[in-house]
XYZ file of C-alpha atoms in Angstrom:
237
model
C 0.000 0.000 0.000
C 1.522 3.251 -1.117
C 0.292 5.279 1.852
C 1.754 2.770 4.290
C 5.096 2.945 2.492
C 4.856 6.728 2.658
C 4.275 6.817 6.409
C 7.002 4.269 7.101
C 9.413 6.406 5.084
C 8.402 9.480 7.086
C 9.047 7.618 10.336
C 12.415 6.390 9.056
C 13.586 9.799 7.853
C 12.541 11.528 11.072
C 14.221 8.832 13.171
C 17.474 9.240 11.263
C 17.285 13.011 11.714
C 16.883 12.779 15.483
C 19.258 9.836 16.019
C 22.452 11.878 16.433
C 20.828 14.533 18.680
C 19.324 11.702 20.741
C 22.697 9.978 21.150
C 24.243 13.286 22.203
C 21.472 13.987 24.707
C 21.543 10.519 26.263
C 25.339 10.520 26.541
C 25.565 14.013 28.069
C 22.799 13.842 30.659
C 24.964 12.020 33.270
C 27.645 14.721 33.013
C 25.396 17.770 33.067
C 22.860 16.825 35.743
C 24.247 14.753 38.570
C 22.489 16.278 41.575
C 19.199 17.853 42.569
C 20.626 21.354 42.222
C 22.480 20.789 38.963
C 20.895 21.428 35.633
C 20.705 23.478 32.535
C 19.823 27.054 33.411
C 17.377 27.185 30.535
C 15.519 24.175 31.933
C 15.157 25.746 35.361
C 14.087 29.067 33.889
C 11.534 27.352 31.680
C 10.033 25.541 34.653
C 9.698 28.757 36.659
C 8.256 30.535 33.630
C 5.677 27.776 33.235
C 4.688 27.827 36.888
C 4.474 31.620 37.031
C 2.590 32.234 33.786
C 0.190 29.327 33.330
C -3.353 30.364 34.356
C -5.168 28.103 36.835
C -7.556 26.661 34.232
C -4.646 25.669 31.985
C -2.757 24.226 34.931
C -5.771 22.067 35.734
C -5.925 20.912 32.107
C -2.203 20.083 32.031
C -2.514 18.121 35.274
C -5.459 16.211 33.789
C -3.497 15.393 30.621
C -0.602 14.189 32.744
C -2.974 11.890 34.638
C -4.291 10.507 31.332
C -0.740 9.396 30.569
C -0.472 7.319 33.753
C -0.069 3.558 33.537
C -3.490 3.208 35.156
C -4.918 4.583 31.905
C -2.413 3.478 29.265
C -2.249 -0.073 30.635
C -5.953 -0.802 30.075
C -5.760 0.921 26.673
C -3.015 -1.518 25.672
C -4.949 -4.479 27.071
C -8.216 -3.577 25.331
C -6.389 -2.915 22.060
C -4.627 -6.269 22.198
C -7.921 -7.997 22.935
C -9.546 -6.418 19.879
C -6.586 -7.251 17.646
C -6.598 -10.884 18.783
C -10.369 -11.118 18.303
C -10.020 -9.788 14.756
C -6.926 -11.953 14.150
C -4.802 -8.923 13.329
C -1.598 -10.662 14.311
C 0.818 -8.058 13.025
C -1.013 -5.456 15.058
C -0.681 -7.723 18.100
C 3.048 -8.031 17.477
C 3.473 -4.306 17.000
C 1.531 -3.331 20.125
C 3.244 -5.966 22.276
C 6.755 -5.201 21.099
C 6.229 -1.457 20.938
C 4.586 -0.836 24.304
C 6.318 -3.622 26.202
C 9.715 -2.765 24.782
C 9.304 0.934 25.541
C 8.482 0.142 29.166
C 11.532 -2.092 29.527
C 13.867 0.381 27.831
C 12.821 3.200 30.141
C 12.434 1.412 33.489
C 15.034 -1.355 33.190
C 17.727 0.142 30.956
C 18.059 3.901 30.694
C 16.679 5.105 34.035
C 18.856 2.742 36.117
C 21.951 3.416 34.001
C 21.626 7.205 33.862
C 20.106 7.592 37.311
C 19.158 11.224 36.933
C 17.380 12.644 40.013
C 14.018 14.332 39.788
C 14.070 18.133 39.699
C 14.344 19.837 43.101
C 10.871 21.248 42.450
C 9.567 17.686 42.512
C 11.414 16.989 45.763
C 9.029 19.233 47.682
C 10.971 22.485 47.815
C 8.422 24.370 45.749
C 5.081 22.896 46.712
C 3.170 19.623 46.561
C 3.593 17.301 43.610
C 2.377 13.830 42.584
C 3.706 10.858 44.544
C 6.246 9.552 42.037
C 9.394 7.538 42.656
C 12.323 6.585 40.477
C 14.811 8.332 38.254
C 13.897 11.178 35.946
C 15.505 10.538 32.545
C 14.002 9.657 30.130
C 10.349 10.359 30.806
C 8.316 7.173 30.797
C 5.185 9.227 30.208
C 6.665 10.710 27.032
C 8.174 7.461 25.731
C 5.348 5.050 26.441
C 2.448 7.262 25.425
C 4.137 8.331 22.197
C 4.624 4.703 21.171
C 1.132 3.640 22.243
C -0.903 6.414 20.667
C 1.077 6.660 17.442
C 0.565 2.914 16.983
C -3.166 3.356 17.547
C -3.228 6.317 15.162
C -1.552 4.219 12.466
C -3.994 1.360 12.928
C -7.204 3.322 13.406
C -6.722 5.563 10.377
C -6.005 2.766 7.925
C -9.600 2.761 6.675
C -10.205 6.494 7.134
C -7.151 7.871 5.382
C -8.815 11.234 4.755
C -8.808 11.822 8.509
C -5.301 10.487 9.040
C -3.596 13.868 9.368
C -6.352 15.097 11.680
C -5.974 12.064 13.935
C -2.190 12.347 13.966
C -2.469 16.052 14.724
C -4.749 15.341 17.679
C -2.352 12.667 18.965
C 0.621 15.030 18.687
C -1.253 17.721 20.629
C -2.218 15.162 23.269
C 1.388 13.998 23.634
C 2.590 17.595 23.801
C 0.040 18.234 26.546
C 1.285 15.235 28.532
C 4.826 16.580 28.277
C 3.818 20.061 29.392
C 1.828 18.525 32.235
C 4.941 16.712 33.451
C 6.860 19.983 33.412
C 4.071 21.963 35.036
C 3.902 19.498 37.927
C 7.684 19.607 38.279
C 8.229 15.856 37.932
C 10.585 16.130 34.952
C 13.216 18.331 33.403
C 12.421 19.523 29.853
C 15.236 17.327 28.509
C 13.578 14.296 30.159
C 10.529 14.902 27.998
C 12.587 15.540 24.880
C 14.626 12.400 25.480
C 11.452 10.383 25.998
C 9.957 11.608 22.740
C 13.182 10.806 20.878
C 13.514 7.346 22.383
C 9.866 6.532 21.753
C 9.928 7.641 18.135
C 13.142 5.788 17.296
C 11.897 2.657 19.054
C 8.548 2.796 17.249
C 10.274 3.128 13.884
C 12.417 0.086 14.655
C 9.307 -1.857 15.673
C 7.448 -0.984 12.462
C 10.164 -2.438 10.267
C 11.068 -5.320 12.572
C 7.454 -6.508 12.835
C 7.148 -6.399 9.056
C 10.173 -8.678 8.708
C 9.081 -10.928 11.567
C 5.609 -11.347 10.079
C 7.126 -12.440 6.786
C 9.429 -14.891 8.575
C 6.541 -16.338 10.613
C 4.296 -16.421 7.548
C 1.421 -14.659 9.273
C 1.018 -12.064 6.550
C -1.844 -13.906 4.871
C -3.771 -14.405 8.082
C -3.919 -10.784 9.128
C -6.973 -8.658 8.639
C -6.473 -6.323 5.701
C -7.208 -3.284 7.842
C -3.751 -3.460 9.373
C -1.521 -0.583 8.257
C 1.447 -2.907 8.313
C 0.253 -4.868 5.314
C 2.253 -4.508 2.168
C 1.083 -5.057 -1.385
C 3.542 -7.466 -2.909
C 2.990 -7.371 -6.614
């Protein structure tokens, strides 16, 4: 399908463009932020600007969007999606959702956060008011990584049969993800670079999953059994 090829190419090009900046960011975080008081001045200033200039109604909205990104919400979304894919025998979609969401969770919680070990901002530590009860390291943001992978996968799958609305759906997803990131910053649970790193990691990981699942489906010979609504199908003429 030409449109599927087109979107995969977009994902690949964007991933290649952000790969080097992502490597630089991930390799420099341990050196630039090693304590609660350390940090990029621009990141601290941005946080204070956000806290001082966001009106109450917008702060409430950002907090709500942050809550929507919690595992208590995204976990059931993944489970329901997998159930629907299995029911419809969309096996490539099952593979993509399992590898994408599960892999993102492992990369963040079991690989990068323990290795980098970046502390939460001092604003999160209670010096500047009450914040959500969150434990663990700060970089990269699990909210940013996991939700980007999850909702971009759903956007790819849902819009396969409504291609005219594809850009609208993707636009809404991008705004939602941006809101989750701003919510994390507004609540003081992450540095801006945590969010940026999470977006980068999630996008690169999703791109890898798209191509890997395509190859794996061919190897496992499940291509013929999948429902044709899957965006991962290829026309092989």
